[in-house]
């Protein structure tokens, strides 16, 4: 580390400027310094670190440096090694919320135990068997394991769509910017492993490399969640917020196991705001708020509205949504509702709408068993001012299957 940190910086390590000391340690890691020397400096001048410091510093450093996704992944691994055993724990006191069956964190941890069991007692064993003999039987066992591991997408999706939005409300953006990227790396490599195994042609080395990576990184993500993310959330979220997260988790689903029970905190149930019976007068009619919501929810499409500041303000809630939405996205920046690798597409589209270059944009994709038509419309007022963006999503498989005619009387 001496070749990276000059004399002035060495003096800073001996100062009380904790933030600068941490920044120098991060920069030394980024610049390829000797890990053992950096770890010694960390232990000597920092010692313990809080979850907030890790999140805020990681986010600030990554934004300032503008490093690549690949570098983010490398640094994340090194940071976690650096912080092992150094994260400050809260003083014990009573039964912790995550110990209550049905609490979202209790469920997340149950899923992590199920994932560890899958990785350690099945996948690792089957991988060793495959390493010894890449027979069709051993390939098939690994495919079965991978099919189970694909369920981790639900675990990550709940984290990204329920935990991250509330952290952002408290000004904590590190997990959204950094952890979501790693989640996507893991998802992609699980799918890649399945592809290699499903069309296996004897490339044992490629299979072993990707499977080893998947096992290692899934374990590492469990560590990050349980030593940083979950405690950070528990330190900030109110009980009402945890109740909302628990109630909306069913919308996305669970990974390998279900919640132990329905969580009922030891207090009165939440008072849900009833929909007002007031009326809204429009140019072409008058509807009550109740009628309006029911009308929108009965449309055979999903609609989402994003305001002029890119904040999600509304989404319809029909019986069969195509893409999962939770109420936690309301009031959230639309950029933070998408995986980091696709944010640039969203920003380009919104920029075109705001500048008037475009008024609409269409996409169509295969999604699970559906053929999905996604349309975006710039919403403008009577004088052309940009008010927001309407997203319109529809399963068009039934429409594509239409043939001939069906008249109303038939």
Coordinates of C-alpha atoms in Angstrom, one line a residue:
X1 CA 0.0 0.0 0.0
X2 CA 3.0 2.3 0.5
X3 CA 3.4 2.6 -3.3
X4 CA -0.1 3.8 -3.6
X5 CA -0.5 6.1 -0.7
X6 CA 1.9 9.0 -0.6
X7 CA 3.3 10.7 2.5
X8 CA 0.5 13.2 2.8
X9 CA -2.1 10.4 2.6
X10 CA -0.1 8.4 5.2
X11 CA -0.5 11.3 7.6
X12 CA -4.2 11.4 6.9
X13 CA -4.5 7.8 8.1
X14 CA -3.1 9.0 11.4
X15 CA -5.7 11.8 11.6
X16 CA -9.2 11.6 13.0
X17 CA -10.7 12.2 9.6
X18 CA -12.6 8.9 9.4
X19 CA -14.2 9.6 6.1
X20 CA -11.0 10.4 4.3
X21 CA -9.3 7.4 5.8
X22 CA -12.1 5.2 4.5
X23 CA -11.9 6.8 1.0
X24 CA -8.2 6.2 0.8
X25 CA -8.7 2.6 1.7
X26 CA -11.4 2.2 -1.0
X27 CA -9.1 4.0 -3.5
X28 CA -6.2 1.8 -2.7
X29 CA -8.4 -1.3 -3.3
X30 CA -9.6 0.2 -6.6
X31 CA -6.0 0.9 -7.7
X32 CA -4.9 -2.7 -7.1
X33 CA -3.0 -2.3 -3.8
X34 CA -1.9 -5.2 -1.7
X35 CA -4.9 -6.5 0.1
X36 CA -3.0 -7.7 3.3
X37 CA -1.5 -4.2 3.7
X38 CA -4.8 -2.5 3.1
X39 CA -6.5 -4.8 5.6
X40 CA -3.8 -4.0 8.2
X41 CA -4.4 -0.3 7.7
X42 CA -8.1 -0.8 8.0
X43 CA -7.8 -2.8 11.2
X44 CA -5.3 -0.3 12.7
X45 CA -7.0 3.0 11.9
X46 CA -10.7 2.1 11.4
X47 CA -11.4 -1.1 13.3
X48 CA -15.2 -1.2 13.2
X49 CA -17.6 0.1 10.6
X50 CA -21.3 0.6 10.5
X51 CA -23.7 -0.4 7.8
X52 CA -24.5 3.2 7.0
X53 CA -20.8 4.0 6.4
X54 CA -20.4 1.0 4.1
X55 CA -23.5 2.0 2.0
X56 CA -22.8 5.7 1.8
X57 CA -19.1 5.4 1.2
X58 CA -19.6 2.7 -1.5
X59 CA -22.2 4.8 -3.3
X60 CA -20.2 8.0 -3.1
X61 CA -17.0 6.4 -4.3
X62 CA -18.6 4.6 -7.2
X63 CA -20.4 7.7 -8.4
X64 CA -17.2 9.8 -8.2
X65 CA -15.0 7.3 -9.9
X66 CA -17.4 6.2 -12.6
X67 CA -16.0 2.7 -12.7
X68 CA -17.2 -0.2 -14.9
X69 CA -19.7 -2.9 -13.9
X70 CA -16.9 -5.5 -13.9
X71 CA -14.9 -3.4 -11.6
X72 CA -17.9 -3.0 -9.3
X73 CA -18.1 -6.7 -9.0
X74 CA -14.4 -7.1 -8.2
X75 CA -14.4 -4.4 -5.6
X76 CA -17.5 -5.7 -3.9
X77 CA -15.8 -9.0 -3.3
X78 CA -12.8 -7.3 -1.8
X79 CA -14.8 -5.0 0.3
X80 CA -16.7 -7.8 1.9
X81 CA -13.5 -9.6 2.7
X82 CA -12.2 -6.3 4.2
X83 CA -15.3 -5.8 6.4
X84 CA -15.7 -9.4 7.7
X85 CA -15.7 -9.3 11.5
X86 CA -15.6 -5.5 11.5
X87 CA -19.2 -4.5 11.2
X88 CA -20.6 -3.1 14.4
X89 CA -23.4 -5.0 15.9
X90 CA -26.3 -3.5 17.9
X91 CA -26.6 -4.3 21.6
X92 CA -28.9 -7.2 22.2
X93 CA -32.2 -6.4 23.8
X94 CA -35.4 -8.4 23.6
X95 CA -36.7 -10.5 20.7
X96 CA -35.6 -9.0 17.4
X97 CA -38.2 -8.4 14.7
X98 CA -36.5 -10.8 12.3
X99 CA -37.0 -13.5 14.8
X100 CA -40.7 -13.2 14.6
X101 CA -42.2 -15.8 12.1
X102 CA -43.7 -14.2 9.1
X103 CA -41.7 -11.0 9.4
X104 CA -40.2 -10.2 6.0
X105 CA -36.6 -10.5 7.3
X106 CA -37.5 -13.8 9.0
X107 CA -38.7 -15.0 5.6
X108 CA -35.7 -13.7 3.7
X109 CA -33.4 -15.6 6.2
X110 CA -35.5 -18.8 5.9
X111 CA -35.0 -18.5 2.1
X112 CA -31.3 -18.0 2.6
X113 CA -31.1 -21.2 4.7
X114 CA -32.9 -23.1 2.0
X115 CA -30.5 -21.6 -0.6
X116 CA -27.5 -22.7 1.5
X117 CA -28.9 -26.2 1.8
X118 CA -29.4 -26.4 -2.0
X119 CA -25.9 -25.1 -2.7
X120 CA -24.0 -27.1 0.0
X121 CA -25.9 -30.4 0.2
X122 CA -27.0 -30.8 -3.4
X123 CA -25.3 -28.6 -6.0
X124 CA -21.8 -28.8 -4.6
X125 CA -22.1 -32.6 -4.2
X126 CA -23.5 -33.0 -7.7
X127 CA -20.8 -30.7 -9.1
X128 CA -18.1 -32.9 -7.6
X129 CA -19.7 -36.0 -9.2
X130 CA -19.8 -34.2 -12.5
X131 CA -16.2 -33.2 -12.1
X132 CA -15.3 -36.9 -11.8
X133 CA -17.6 -38.1 -14.5
X134 CA -19.6 -35.8 -16.8
X135 CA -22.2 -38.5 -17.5
X136 CA -25.8 -37.7 -18.6
X137 CA -27.0 -38.6 -15.2
X138 CA -24.7 -36.1 -13.5
X139 CA -25.5 -33.4 -16.0
X140 CA -29.2 -34.0 -15.3
X141 CA -28.8 -33.7 -11.6
X142 CA -27.1 -30.3 -12.0
X143 CA -29.9 -29.1 -14.3
X144 CA -32.4 -30.1 -11.6
X145 CA -30.4 -28.0 -9.1
X146 CA -30.2 -25.0 -11.4
X147 CA -33.9 -25.2 -12.0
X148 CA -34.4 -24.9 -8.2
X149 CA -31.8 -22.1 -7.9
X150 CA -33.7 -20.1 -10.6
X151 CA -36.2 -19.4 -7.8
X152 CA -33.7 -17.0 -6.3
X153 CA -35.1 -14.4 -8.7
X154 CA -38.2 -14.1 -6.4
X155 CA -35.9 -13.5 -3.4
X156 CA -33.9 -10.8 -5.3
X157 CA -37.0 -9.2 -6.8
X158 CA -38.7 -8.8 -3.4
X159 CA -35.4 -7.2 -2.1
X160 CA -35.2 -4.9 -5.1
X161 CA -38.9 -3.9 -5.3
X162 CA -39.7 -3.8 -1.6
X163 CA -36.6 -3.2 0.5
X164 CA -34.7 -0.9 -1.8
X165 CA -37.5 1.7 -2.2
X166 CA -37.9 2.2 1.5
X167 CA -34.1 2.5 1.9
X168 CA -34.2 5.3 -0.7
X169 CA -36.8 7.1 1.3
X170 CA -34.3 7.3 4.0
X171 CA -31.6 8.6 1.6
X172 CA -29.8 5.2 1.4
X173 CA -28.9 4.4 -2.3
X174 CA -25.9 2.2 -2.1
X175 CA -27.8 -1.2 -2.2
X176 CA -29.9 0.0 -5.1
X177 CA -26.9 1.1 -7.2
X178 CA -24.5 -1.7 -6.2
X179 CA -26.3 -4.8 -4.9
X180 CA -28.8 -4.8 -7.8
X181 CA -25.9 -5.1 -10.2
X182 CA -24.6 -8.1 -8.4
X183 CA -28.0 -9.7 -8.3
X184 CA -28.2 -9.4 -12.1
X185 CA -24.7 -10.9 -12.5
X186 CA -25.9 -13.9 -10.4
X187 CA -29.2 -14.2 -12.4
X188 CA -27.4 -14.1 -15.7
X189 CA -24.8 -16.7 -14.7
X190 CA -27.5 -19.1 -13.4
X191 CA -29.2 -18.9 -16.8
X192 CA -25.9 -19.3 -18.5
X193 CA -25.1 -22.4 -16.5
X194 CA -28.5 -23.9 -17.4
X195 CA -27.8 -23.2 -21.1
X196 CA -24.4 -24.9 -21.0
X197 CA -25.8 -27.9 -19.2
X198 CA -29.0 -28.2 -21.3
X199 CA -26.9 -28.4 -24.5
X200 CA -23.9 -30.0 -23.0
X201 CA -21.3 -31.0 -25.6
X202 CA -18.4 -32.0 -23.3
X203 CA -17.0 -28.6 -22.4
X204 CA -16.5 -29.6 -18.7
X205 CA -14.2 -26.6 -17.9
X206 CA -16.8 -24.0 -18.9
X207 CA -19.5 -25.7 -16.8
X208 CA -17.2 -26.0 -13.7
X209 CA -16.2 -22.3 -14.0
X210 CA -19.7 -20.9 -14.2
X211 CA -21.0 -23.3 -11.5
X212 CA -18.2 -22.5 -9.1
X213 CA -18.9 -18.8 -9.7
X214 CA -22.6 -19.2 -9.1
X215 CA -22.1 -21.1 -5.8
X216 CA -19.5 -18.7 -4.5
X217 CA -21.4 -15.5 -5.5
X218 CA -24.8 -16.7 -4.2
X219 CA -23.1 -17.5 -0.8
X220 CA -21.5 -14.0 -0.9
X221 CA -24.8 -12.3 -1.5
X222 CA -26.3 -14.1 1.4
X223 CA -23.5 -12.7 3.6
X224 CA -24.0 -9.1 2.2
X225 CA -27.7 -9.3 2.9
X226 CA -27.5 -10.7 6.4
X227 CA -24.5 -8.6 7.6
X228 CA -25.3 -5.3 5.9
X229 CA -28.6 -4.9 4.1
X230 CA -31.1 -6.5 6.5
X231 CA -29.6 -4.8 9.5
X232 CA -29.6 -1.4 7.7
X233 CA -33.3 -1.9 6.9
X234 CA -34.1 -3.0 10.5
X235 CA -32.4 0.1 11.8
X236 CA -34.6 2.5 9.7
X237 CA -37.9 1.0 8.8
X238 CA -41.0 1.6 10.9
X239 CA -43.3 -1.3 11.9
X240 CA -45.9 0.1 9.5
X241 CA -43.4 -0.2 6.6
X242 CA -42.6 -3.8 7.5
X243 CA -46.3 -4.6 7.6
X244 CA -46.7 -3.1 4.1
X245 CA -43.7 -5.1 2.9
X246 CA -45.1 -8.3 4.3
X247 CA -48.5 -7.6 2.8
X248 CA -47.0 -7.0 -0.7
X249 CA -44.6 -9.9 -0.7
X250 CA -47.2 -12.3 -2.1
X251 CA -47.4 -10.2 -5.3
X252 CA -43.8 -11.3 -6.2
X253 CA -43.6 -14.7 -4.5
X254 CA -41.1 -16.6 -2.4
X255 CA -37.9 -18.6 -3.0
X256 CA -37.9 -22.3 -2.2
X257 CA -39.9 -21.9 1.0
X258 CA -43.0 -20.0 2.1
X259 CA -43.4 -17.6 5.1
X260 CA -43.8 -19.6 8.4
X261 CA -47.0 -17.8 9.3
X262 CA -48.8 -14.6 8.5
X263 CA -47.0 -11.9 10.5
X264 CA -49.2 -10.1 13.1
X265 CA -47.3 -7.5 15.1
X266 CA -48.3 -7.1 18.8
X267 CA -50.5 -4.1 18.2
X268 CA -53.6 -3.0 16.4
X269 CA -53.8 -3.8 12.8
X270 CA -53.0 -1.0 10.3
X271 CA -55.9 1.3 9.6
X272 CA -56.2 1.2 5.8
X273 CA -57.4 4.5 4.3
X274 CA -60.8 3.9 2.7
X275 CA -61.3 5.2 -0.8
X276 CA -63.1 8.5 -0.6
X277 CA -66.7 8.6 -2.0
X278 CA -66.0 12.0 -3.4
X279 CA -66.6 12.6 -7.1
X280 CA -64.3 13.8 -9.9
X281 CA -65.8 16.0 -12.6
X282 CA -64.2 15.6 -16.0
X283 CA -65.0 17.0 -19.5
X284 CA -66.9 13.9 -20.5
X285 CA -68.5 12.7 -17.3
X286 CA -68.5 12.4 -13.5
X287 CA -67.1 9.4 -11.5
X288 CA -66.6 8.7 -7.9
X289 CA -63.1 7.8 -6.8
X290 CA -64.3 4.2 -6.2
X291 CA -65.8 4.0 -9.7
X292 CA -62.7 5.4 -11.2
X293 CA -60.3 2.9 -9.5
X294 CA -62.5 -0.1 -10.3
X295 CA -62.8 1.1 -13.9
X296 CA -59.0 1.4 -14.3
X297 CA -58.4 -2.0 -12.6
X298 CA -60.9 -3.7 -14.9
X299 CA -59.0 -2.6 -18.1
X300 CA -57.5 -5.7 -19.8
X301 CA -54.1 -3.9 -19.7
X302 CA -51.6 -2.7 -17.1
X303 CA -51.0 1.1 -16.9
X304 CA -48.5 3.0 -15.0
X305 CA -48.1 6.8 -14.8
X306 CA -44.8 8.6 -14.2
X307 CA -44.9 12.4 -13.5
X308 CA -42.7 15.1 -15.1
X309 CA -40.0 14.6 -12.4
X310 CA -39.8 10.9 -13.3
X311 CA -41.6 9.8 -10.1
X312 CA -44.0 6.9 -10.2
X313 CA -47.4 8.2 -9.2
X314 CA -49.9 5.5 -10.1
X315 CA -50.3 2.0 -11.4
X316 CA -53.5 0.0 -12.1
X317 CA -54.0 -3.2 -10.2
X318 CA -55.9 -5.7 -12.3
X319 CA -56.5 -9.3 -11.6
X320 CA -53.7 -10.6 -13.8
X321 CA -50.7 -8.2 -13.9
X322 CA -48.0 -9.0 -16.5
X323 CA -45.1 -7.5 -14.5
X324 CA -45.1 -7.5 -10.7
X325 CA -45.7 -4.1 -9.1
X326 CA -45.8 -3.3 -5.4
X327 CA -47.1 -0.1 -3.7
X328 CA -43.6 0.6 -2.5
X329 CA -42.8 2.0 -6.0
X330 CA -45.2 4.9 -5.5
X331 CA -43.2 8.0 -5.0
X332 CA -40.1 6.3 -6.2
X333 CA -37.8 7.5 -9.1
X334 CA -38.6 5.4 -12.1
X335 CA -34.9 5.0 -12.8
X336 CA -34.6 3.1 -9.5
X337 CA -37.4 0.8 -10.5
X338 CA -35.3 -0.7 -13.3
X339 CA -32.1 -2.8 -13.2
X340 CA -29.0 -0.6 -13.4
X341 CA -28.0 -2.0 -16.8
X342 CA -31.3 -0.9 -18.4
X343 CA -31.6 2.6 -16.8
X344 CA -30.0 4.3 -19.8
X345 CA -32.8 3.1 -22.1
X346 CA -35.4 4.6 -19.7
X347 CA -33.5 7.9 -19.5
X348 CA -33.1 8.2 -23.3
X349 CA -36.8 7.6 -23.8
X350 CA -37.9 10.1 -21.1
X351 CA -35.4 12.7 -22.6
X352 CA -37.0 12.3 -26.0
X353 CA -40.5 12.7 -24.5
X354 CA -39.5 15.8 -22.6
X355 CA -37.7 17.4 -25.5
X356 CA -40.7 16.7 -27.9
X357 CA -38.5 14.5 -30.1
X358 CA -41.0 11.7 -29.6
X359 CA -44.6 11.3 -28.5
X360 CA -44.6 7.5 -28.2
X361 CA -42.5 4.4 -28.3
X362 CA -43.4 0.7 -28.6
X363 CA -41.7 -2.5 -27.7
X364 CA -42.8 -6.2 -27.9
X365 CA -41.2 -9.1 -26.1
X366 CA -41.7 -12.7 -25.2
X367 CA -42.2 -12.9 -21.4
X368 CA -42.8 -16.3 -19.8
X369 CA -45.9 -17.7 -21.6
X370 CA -47.0 -14.3 -22.9
X371 CA -46.3 -12.1 -25.9
X372 CA -46.2 -8.7 -24.4
X373 CA -46.8 -5.4 -26.2
X374 CA -45.4 -2.4 -24.2
X375 CA -46.3 1.1 -25.2
X376 CA -45.1 4.5 -23.8
X377 CA -46.9 7.8 -24.4
X378 CA -45.8 11.3 -23.6
X379 CA -48.7 13.0 -21.7
X380 CA -49.0 16.7 -22.5
X381 CA -51.4 19.4 -21.5
X382 CA -53.5 21.6 -23.8
X383 CA -50.5 23.8 -24.6
X384 CA -48.0 21.0 -25.1
X385 CA -46.2 21.0 -21.7
X386 CA -44.9 17.6 -20.7
X387 CA -46.8 16.3 -17.8
X388 CA -45.5 12.8 -17.6
X389 CA -45.3 9.4 -19.2
X390 CA -48.0 6.7 -19.5
X391 CA -46.8 3.0 -19.7
X392 CA -49.4 0.7 -21.3
X393 CA -48.7 -3.1 -21.2
X394 CA -50.8 -5.8 -22.8
X395 CA -50.7 -9.5 -23.4
X396 CA -51.4 -9.7 -27.1
X397 CA -51.4 -13.5 -27.5
X398 CA -55.2 -13.6 -27.5
X399 CA -55.4 -10.8 -30.1
X400 CA -52.8 -12.5 -32.4
X401 CA -54.9 -15.7 -32.3
X402 CA -58.1 -13.9 -33.6
X403 CA -59.2 -15.1 -37.0
X404 CA -62.4 -14.6 -39.1
X405 CA -65.2 -12.5 -37.6
X406 CA -67.4 -12.5 -34.5
X407 CA -70.3 -10.1 -34.7
X408 CA -72.0 -8.8 -31.6
X409 CA -75.2 -10.8 -32.2
X410 CA -73.4 -14.1 -32.6

